[in-house]
Amino acid sequence: MKCGAQLSLYVMADDFVRVILSSLDAIAPYRDRLRIETDDISTLVVGPPELIFPTMRELFVAAARSGHHVAMHATISRGCPGEPDMDICSPEQPSAFDEDLERRKTHAAQAVTDAPSTGQRVTVQFSLYPLGPADYMDEIYGCIDFLKASPVFDRAKNYCTRLAGDAGPVFEALSQAWLSFGDPSAHVAIDLTASANSPSKDAAA
């Protein structure tokens, strides 16, 4: 299968070029296991499914540590039937999907609990789309149950779920939503927007 993300990073500052370029240093440890392509709209990151969200986390946190208001929009996809299989996307860890839904929720919750802290607060809203199977809503409801029980759940919104907290557990919750819900052989996508250092009152809540 093919696993990856199309992401765009926005820094609300005059020196946004410096902030973005310097933030790229944070993903250096992952570069030898990823395919990265950038154009004038977005950056494509392709590789093992377990590395997609850690890469996004490191890039976003590095930019957010500038102190500027930073936002990221991303579309994350695995198993799209219209994309070619790529060896670089082979999972580095076995899938937990052979476990039943309750065990997967427990496994995902523990991963969020164990996630290291980054010291950077973020807020995210996202939607999960497990495409194809007729029972896709069972997977969505299972994911919602997992998120509501997690320490980073903020609130449900129309068409999406909002998470807030330290970037470590927040991005781990996103990764678990993508990896633990939706059949590994099916097409599963996430649409998300992340924000840090926003001047709005909601960000300080």
PDB file of C-alpha atoms in Angstrom:
ATOM      1  CA  MET A   1       0.000   0.000   0.000  1.00  0.00           C
ATOM      2  CA  LYS A   2       0.946   3.663  -0.064  1.00  0.00           C
ATOM      3  CA  CYS A   3       0.965   5.666   3.178  1.00  0.00           C
ATOM      4  CA  GLY A   4       1.577   9.361   3.443  1.00  0.00           C
ATOM      5  CA  ALA A   5       0.439  12.904   4.063  1.00  0.00           C
ATOM      6  CA  GLN A   6       0.074  16.074   2.077  1.00  0.00           C
ATOM      7  CA  LEU A   7       0.707  18.886   4.558  1.00  0.00           C
ATOM      8  CA  SER A   8       0.977  22.647   4.503  1.00  0.00           C
ATOM      9  CA  LEU A   9       2.568  24.643   7.338  1.00  0.00           C
ATOM     10  CA  TYR A  10       1.601  28.269   7.962  1.00  0.00           C
ATOM     11  CA  VAL A  11       3.562  30.632  10.213  1.00  0.00           C
ATOM     12  CA  MET A  12       1.910  33.960  11.005  1.00  0.00           C
ATOM     13  CA  ALA A  13       5.094  36.068  11.070  1.00  0.00           C
ATOM     14  CA  ASP A  14       7.188  38.243   8.780  1.00  0.00           C
ATOM     15  CA  ASP A  15      10.096  35.808   9.059  1.00  0.00           C
ATOM     16  CA  PHE A  16       7.982  32.762   8.204  1.00  0.00           C
ATOM     17  CA  VAL A  17      10.546  31.502   5.681  1.00  0.00           C
ATOM     18  CA  ARG A  18      13.242  31.281   8.353  1.00  0.00           C
ATOM     19  CA  VAL A  19      10.897  29.533  10.791  1.00  0.00           C
ATOM     20  CA  ILE A  20       9.753  26.949   8.248  1.00  0.00           C
ATOM     21  CA  LEU A  21      13.228  26.200   6.900  1.00  0.00           C
ATOM     22  CA  SER A  22      14.740  25.890  10.368  1.00  0.00           C
ATOM     23  CA  SER A  23      11.886  23.586  11.421  1.00  0.00           C
ATOM     24  CA  LEU A  24      12.867  21.124   8.695  1.00  0.00           C
ATOM     25  CA  ASP A  25      15.960  20.240  10.729  1.00  0.00           C
ATOM     26  CA  ALA A  26      13.659  18.565  13.264  1.00  0.00           C
ATOM     27  CA  ILE A  27      12.680  15.817  10.825  1.00  0.00           C
ATOM     28  CA  ALA A  28      16.270  14.934   9.886  1.00  0.00           C
ATOM     29  CA  PRO A  29      16.194  11.665  11.910  1.00  0.00           C
ATOM     30  CA  TYR A  30      13.347  10.391   9.729  1.00  0.00           C
ATOM     31  CA  ARG A  31      14.581  11.467   6.301  1.00  0.00           C
ATOM     32  CA  ASP A  32      16.390   8.262   5.369  1.00  0.00           C
ATOM     33  CA  ARG A  33      13.145   6.295   5.791  1.00  0.00           C
ATOM     34  CA  LEU A  34      10.847   8.748   4.012  1.00  0.00           C
ATOM     35  CA  ARG A  35      10.180  10.133   0.578  1.00  0.00           C
ATOM     36  CA  ILE A  36       9.641  13.899   0.841  1.00  0.00           C
ATOM     37  CA  GLU A  37       8.547  16.159  -2.025  1.00  0.00           C
ATOM     38  CA  THR A  38       7.736  19.876  -1.743  1.00  0.00           C
ATOM     39  CA  ASP A  39       6.045  22.256  -4.152  1.00  0.00           C
ATOM     40  CA  ASP A  40       4.419  25.689  -3.829  1.00  0.00           C
ATOM     41  CA  ILE A  41       1.273  24.315  -2.168  1.00  0.00           C
ATOM     42  CA  SER A  42       2.230  21.427   0.093  1.00  0.00           C
ATOM     43  CA  THR A  43       4.794  18.865   1.141  1.00  0.00           C
ATOM     44  CA  LEU A  44       4.274  15.164   0.485  1.00  0.00           C
ATOM     45  CA  VAL A  45       5.626  12.782   3.116  1.00  0.00           C
ATOM     46  CA  VAL A  46       5.544   9.061   2.214  1.00  0.00           C
ATOM     47  CA  GLY A  47       6.840   6.184   4.301  1.00  0.00           C
ATOM     48  CA  PRO A  48       6.076   3.602   6.999  1.00  0.00           C
ATOM     49  CA  PRO A  49       2.693   4.347   8.595  1.00  0.00           C
ATOM     50  CA  GLU A  50       4.212   4.530  12.094  1.00  0.00           C
ATOM     51  CA  LEU A  51       6.466   7.434  11.037  1.00  0.00           C
ATOM     52  CA  ILE A  52       3.909   9.738   9.415  1.00  0.00           C
ATOM     53  CA  PHE A  53       2.536  11.384  12.559  1.00  0.00           C
ATOM     54  CA  PRO A  54       5.873  11.535  14.439  1.00  0.00           C
ATOM     55  CA  THR A  55       7.333  13.376  11.443  1.00  0.00           C
ATOM     56  CA  MET A  56       4.410  15.805  11.379  1.00  0.00           C
ATOM     57  CA  ARG A  57       4.698  16.295  15.150  1.00  0.00           C
ATOM     58  CA  GLU A  58       8.386  17.149  15.049  1.00  0.00           C
ATOM     59  CA  LEU A  59       7.954  19.604  12.179  1.00  0.00           C
ATOM     60  CA  PHE A  60       4.962  21.310  13.793  1.00  0.00           C
ATOM     61  CA  VAL A  61       6.469  21.503  17.281  1.00  0.00           C
ATOM     62  CA  ALA A  62       9.718  22.948  15.938  1.00  0.00           C
ATOM     63  CA  ALA A  63       7.774  25.697  14.170  1.00  0.00           C
ATOM     64  CA  ALA A  64       5.537  26.333  17.189  1.00  0.00           C
ATOM     65  CA  ARG A  65       8.551  26.803  19.459  1.00  0.00           C
ATOM     66  CA  SER A  66       9.238  30.019  17.546  1.00  0.00           C
ATOM     67  CA  GLY A  67       6.416  31.498  19.637  1.00  0.00           C
ATOM     68  CA  HIS A  68       4.520  32.584  16.536  1.00  0.00           C
ATOM     69  CA  HIS A  69       0.984  31.497  15.753  1.00  0.00           C
ATOM     70  CA  VAL A  70       1.466  28.366  13.641  1.00  0.00           C
ATOM     71  CA  ALA A  71      -1.116  26.278  11.801  1.00  0.00           C
ATOM     72  CA  MET A  72      -0.933  23.113   9.750  1.00  0.00           C
ATOM     73  CA  HIS A  73      -3.446  21.526   7.414  1.00  0.00           C
ATOM     74  CA  ALA A  74      -2.912  17.931   6.328  1.00  0.00           C
ATOM     75  CA  THR A  75      -4.583  15.094   4.471  1.00  0.00           C
ATOM     76  CA  ILE A  76      -3.283  11.698   5.571  1.00  0.00           C
ATOM     77  CA  SER A  77      -4.038   8.525   3.640  1.00  0.00           C
ATOM     78  CA  ARG A  78      -3.178   4.836   3.693  1.00  0.00           C
ATOM     79  CA  GLY A  79      -4.264   2.092   1.342  1.00  0.00           C
ATOM     80  CA  CYS A  80      -5.728   4.278  -1.402  1.00  0.00           C
ATOM     81  CA  PRO A  81      -6.676   1.876  -4.238  1.00  0.00           C
ATOM     82  CA  GLY A  82      -5.685   4.498  -6.804  1.00  0.00           C
ATOM     83  CA  GLU A  83      -2.083   4.656  -5.581  1.00  0.00           C
ATOM     84  CA  PRO A  84       0.685   2.136  -6.334  1.00  0.00           C
ATOM     85  CA  ASP A  85       2.149  -0.076  -3.628  1.00  0.00           C
ATOM     86  CA  MET A  86       5.485   1.215  -2.343  1.00  0.00           C
ATOM     87  CA  ASP A  87       8.092  -0.806  -0.458  1.00  0.00           C
ATOM     88  CA  ILE A  88       9.039   2.286   1.563  1.00  0.00           C
ATOM     89  CA  CYS A  89       5.563   2.168   3.129  1.00  0.00           C
ATOM     90  CA  SER A  90       5.966  -1.297   4.638  1.00  0.00           C
ATOM     91  CA  PRO A  91       4.943  -1.166   8.318  1.00  0.00           C
ATOM     92  CA  GLU A  92       7.814  -1.359  10.781  1.00  0.00           C
ATOM     93  CA  GLN A  93       5.501  -2.821  13.433  1.00  0.00           C
ATOM     94  CA  PRO A  94       2.791  -5.513  13.200  1.00  0.00           C
ATOM     95  CA  SER A  95      -0.789  -4.300  12.871  1.00  0.00           C
ATOM     96  CA  ALA A  96      -3.043  -4.603  15.920  1.00  0.00           C
ATOM     97  CA  PHE A  97      -6.141  -4.956  13.753  1.00  0.00           C
ATOM     98  CA  ASP A  98      -6.411  -8.702  14.362  1.00  0.00           C
ATOM     99  CA  GLU A  99      -7.511  -7.776  17.885  1.00  0.00           C
ATOM    100  CA  ASP A 100     -11.182  -7.030  18.550  1.00  0.00           C
ATOM    101  CA  LEU A 101     -12.384  -3.424  18.756  1.00  0.00           C
ATOM    102  CA  GLU A 102     -12.289  -3.226  22.562  1.00  0.00           C
ATOM    103  CA  ARG A 103      -8.698  -4.473  22.714  1.00  0.00           C
ATOM    104  CA  ARG A 104      -7.689  -2.006  20.017  1.00  0.00           C
ATOM    105  CA  LYS A 105      -9.227   0.845  22.022  1.00  0.00           C
ATOM    106  CA  THR A 106      -7.277  -0.275  25.080  1.00  0.00           C
ATOM    107  CA  HIS A 107      -4.023  -0.545  23.109  1.00  0.00           C
ATOM    108  CA  ALA A 108      -4.549   2.905  21.576  1.00  0.00           C
ATOM    109  CA  ALA A 109      -5.321   4.470  24.963  1.00  0.00           C
ATOM    110  CA  GLN A 110      -2.136   3.041  26.471  1.00  0.00           C
ATOM    111  CA  ALA A 111      -0.056   4.416  23.597  1.00  0.00           C
ATOM    112  CA  VAL A 112      -1.409   7.921  24.277  1.00  0.00           C
ATOM    113  CA  THR A 113      -0.707   7.557  27.998  1.00  0.00           C
ATOM    114  CA  ASP A 114       2.872   6.472  27.251  1.00  0.00           C
ATOM    115  CA  ALA A 115       3.555   9.260  24.728  1.00  0.00           C
ATOM    116  CA  PRO A 116       6.428  11.537  25.789  1.00  0.00           C
ATOM    117  CA  SER A 117       5.741  15.184  26.526  1.00  0.00           C
ATOM    118  CA  THR A 118       7.116  17.888  24.220  1.00  0.00           C
ATOM    119  CA  GLY A 119       6.295  20.926  26.352  1.00  0.00           C
ATOM    120  CA  GLN A 120       4.347  22.459  23.454  1.00  0.00           C
ATOM    121  CA  ARG A 121       0.567  22.852  23.685  1.00  0.00           C
ATOM    122  CA  VAL A 122      -1.418  22.315  20.489  1.00  0.00           C
ATOM    123  CA  THR A 123      -5.042  22.123  19.442  1.00  0.00           C
ATOM    124  CA  VAL A 124      -6.252  19.938  16.578  1.00  0.00           C
ATOM    125  CA  GLN A 125      -9.538  19.227  14.888  1.00  0.00           C
ATOM    126  CA  PHE A 126      -9.793  16.209  12.610  1.00  0.00           C
ATOM    127  CA  SER A 127     -12.098  13.769  10.869  1.00  0.00           C
ATOM    128  CA  LEU A 128     -11.459  10.060  10.316  1.00  0.00           C
ATOM    129  CA  TYR A 129     -12.665   8.362   7.122  1.00  0.00           C
ATOM    130  CA  PRO A 130     -12.378   4.527   7.031  1.00  0.00           C
ATOM    131  CA  LEU A 131     -13.542   4.014   3.444  1.00  0.00           C
ATOM    132  CA  GLY A 132     -15.011   0.922   1.833  1.00  0.00           C
ATOM    133  CA  PRO A 133     -16.310  -1.586   4.400  1.00  0.00           C
ATOM    134  CA  ALA A 134     -20.025  -1.517   5.147  1.00  0.00           C
ATOM    135  CA  ASP A 135     -19.336  -1.506   8.899  1.00  0.00           C
ATOM    136  CA  TYR A 136     -17.196   1.645   8.733  1.00  0.00           C
ATOM    137  CA  MET A 137     -19.379   3.415  11.318  1.00  0.00           C
ATOM    138  CA  ASP A 138     -18.445   0.784  13.920  1.00  0.00           C
ATOM    139  CA  GLU A 139     -14.820   1.781  13.429  1.00  0.00           C
ATOM    140  CA  ILE A 140     -15.649   5.500  13.683  1.00  0.00           C
ATOM    141  CA  TYR A 141     -17.699   4.993  16.856  1.00  0.00           C
ATOM    142  CA  GLY A 142     -14.891   2.881  18.319  1.00  0.00           C
ATOM    143  CA  CYS A 143     -12.407   5.644  17.561  1.00  0.00           C
ATOM    144  CA  ILE A 144     -14.695   8.251  19.134  1.00  0.00           C
ATOM    145  CA  ASP A 145     -14.976   6.124  22.293  1.00  0.00           C
ATOM    146  CA  PHE A 146     -11.184   5.893  22.457  1.00  0.00           C
ATOM    147  CA  LEU A 147     -10.770   9.647  21.982  1.00  0.00           C
ATOM    148  CA  LYS A 148     -13.411  10.603  24.553  1.00  0.00           C
ATOM    149  CA  ALA A 149     -11.610   8.487  27.167  1.00  0.00           C
ATOM    150  CA  SER A 150      -8.205   9.984  26.340  1.00  0.00           C
ATOM    151  CA  PRO A 151      -6.665  12.917  28.253  1.00  0.00           C
ATOM    152  CA  VAL A 152      -6.397  14.993  25.060  1.00  0.00           C
ATOM    153  CA  PHE A 153     -10.097  14.935  24.120  1.00  0.00           C
ATOM    154  CA  ASP A 154     -11.474  18.471  24.118  1.00  0.00           C
ATOM    155  CA  ARG A 155     -14.906  18.289  22.521  1.00  0.00           C
ATOM    156  CA  ALA A 156     -16.936  17.057  19.581  1.00  0.00           C
ATOM    157  CA  LYS A 157     -17.696  19.541  16.827  1.00  0.00           C
ATOM    158  CA  ASN A 158     -19.823  19.320  13.711  1.00  0.00           C
ATOM    159  CA  TYR A 159     -18.102  16.875  11.331  1.00  0.00           C
ATOM    160  CA  CYS A 160     -14.934  16.602  13.450  1.00  0.00           C
ATOM    161  CA  THR A 161     -13.368  16.028  16.869  1.00  0.00           C
ATOM    162  CA  ARG A 162     -11.211  18.552  18.688  1.00  0.00           C
ATOM    163  CA  LEU A 163      -8.135  17.510  20.690  1.00  0.00           C
ATOM    164  CA  ALA A 164      -6.000  19.746  22.915  1.00  0.00           C
ATOM    165  CA  GLY A 165      -2.939  19.337  25.094  1.00  0.00           C
ATOM    166  CA  ASP A 166       0.736  18.580  24.799  1.00  0.00           C
ATOM    167  CA  ALA A 167       1.772  17.762  21.236  1.00  0.00           C
ATOM    168  CA  GLY A 168       3.220  14.400  22.277  1.00  0.00           C
ATOM    169  CA  PRO A 169      -0.019  12.698  23.338  1.00  0.00           C
ATOM    170  CA  VAL A 170      -2.123  14.718  20.863  1.00  0.00           C
ATOM    171  CA  PHE A 171      -0.181  13.489  17.828  1.00  0.00           C
ATOM    172  CA  GLU A 172      -0.051   9.990  19.294  1.00  0.00           C
ATOM    173  CA  ALA A 173      -3.856  10.027  19.561  1.00  0.00           C
ATOM    174  CA  LEU A 174      -4.032  11.040  15.905  1.00  0.00           C
ATOM    175  CA  SER A 175      -1.630   8.280  14.931  1.00  0.00           C
ATOM    176  CA  GLN A 176      -3.619   5.692  16.863  1.00  0.00           C
ATOM    177  CA  ALA A 177      -6.879   6.874  15.295  1.00  0.00           C
ATOM    178  CA  TRP A 178      -5.324   6.316  11.871  1.00  0.00           C
ATOM    179  CA  LEU A 179      -3.562   3.031  12.605  1.00  0.00           C
ATOM    180  CA  SER A 180      -5.926   1.261  15.010  1.00  0.00           C
ATOM    181  CA  PHE A 181      -9.299   1.968  13.413  1.00  0.00           C
ATOM    182  CA  GLY A 182     -10.192   0.953   9.883  1.00  0.00           C
ATOM    183  CA  ASP A 183      -9.121  -2.339   8.345  1.00  0.00           C
ATOM    184  CA  PRO A 184      -5.382  -2.286   7.441  1.00  0.00           C
ATOM    185  CA  SER A 185      -6.222  -3.473   3.931  1.00  0.00           C
ATOM    186  CA  ALA A 186      -8.816  -0.714   3.426  1.00  0.00           C
ATOM    187  CA  HIS A 187      -8.431   2.928   2.432  1.00  0.00           C
ATOM    188  CA  VAL A 188      -8.343   5.099   5.583  1.00  0.00           C
ATOM    189  CA  ALA A 189      -7.928   8.872   5.509  1.00  0.00           C
ATOM    190  CA  ILE A 190      -7.749  11.734   7.984  1.00  0.00           C
ATOM    191  CA  ASP A 191      -8.315  15.430   7.373  1.00  0.00           C
ATOM    192  CA  LEU A 192      -6.866  17.646  10.103  1.00  0.00           C
ATOM    193  CA  THR A 193      -6.016  21.190  11.080  1.00  0.00           C
ATOM    194  CA  ALA A 194      -3.575  21.904  13.913  1.00  0.00           C
ATOM    195  CA  SER A 195      -2.861  25.189  15.669  1.00  0.00           C
ATOM    196  CA  ALA A 196      -0.434  26.468  18.297  1.00  0.00           C
ATOM    197  CA  ASN A 197       0.109  29.863  19.948  1.00  0.00           C
ATOM    198  CA  SER A 198      -3.172  31.195  18.613  1.00  0.00           C
ATOM    199  CA  PRO A 199      -4.199  34.625  19.923  1.00  0.00           C
ATOM    200  CA  SER A 200      -7.843  33.523  20.141  1.00  0.00           C
ATOM    201  CA  LYS A 201      -9.480  33.005  23.540  1.00  0.00           C
ATOM    202  CA  ASP A 202     -10.189  29.345  22.719  1.00  0.00           C
ATOM    203  CA  ALA A 203      -6.482  28.565  22.555  1.00  0.00           C
ATOM    204  CA  ALA A 204      -5.951  29.767  26.109  1.00  0.00           C
ATOM    205  CA  ALA A 205      -8.853  27.778  27.544  1.00  0.00           C
TER     206      ALA A 205
END
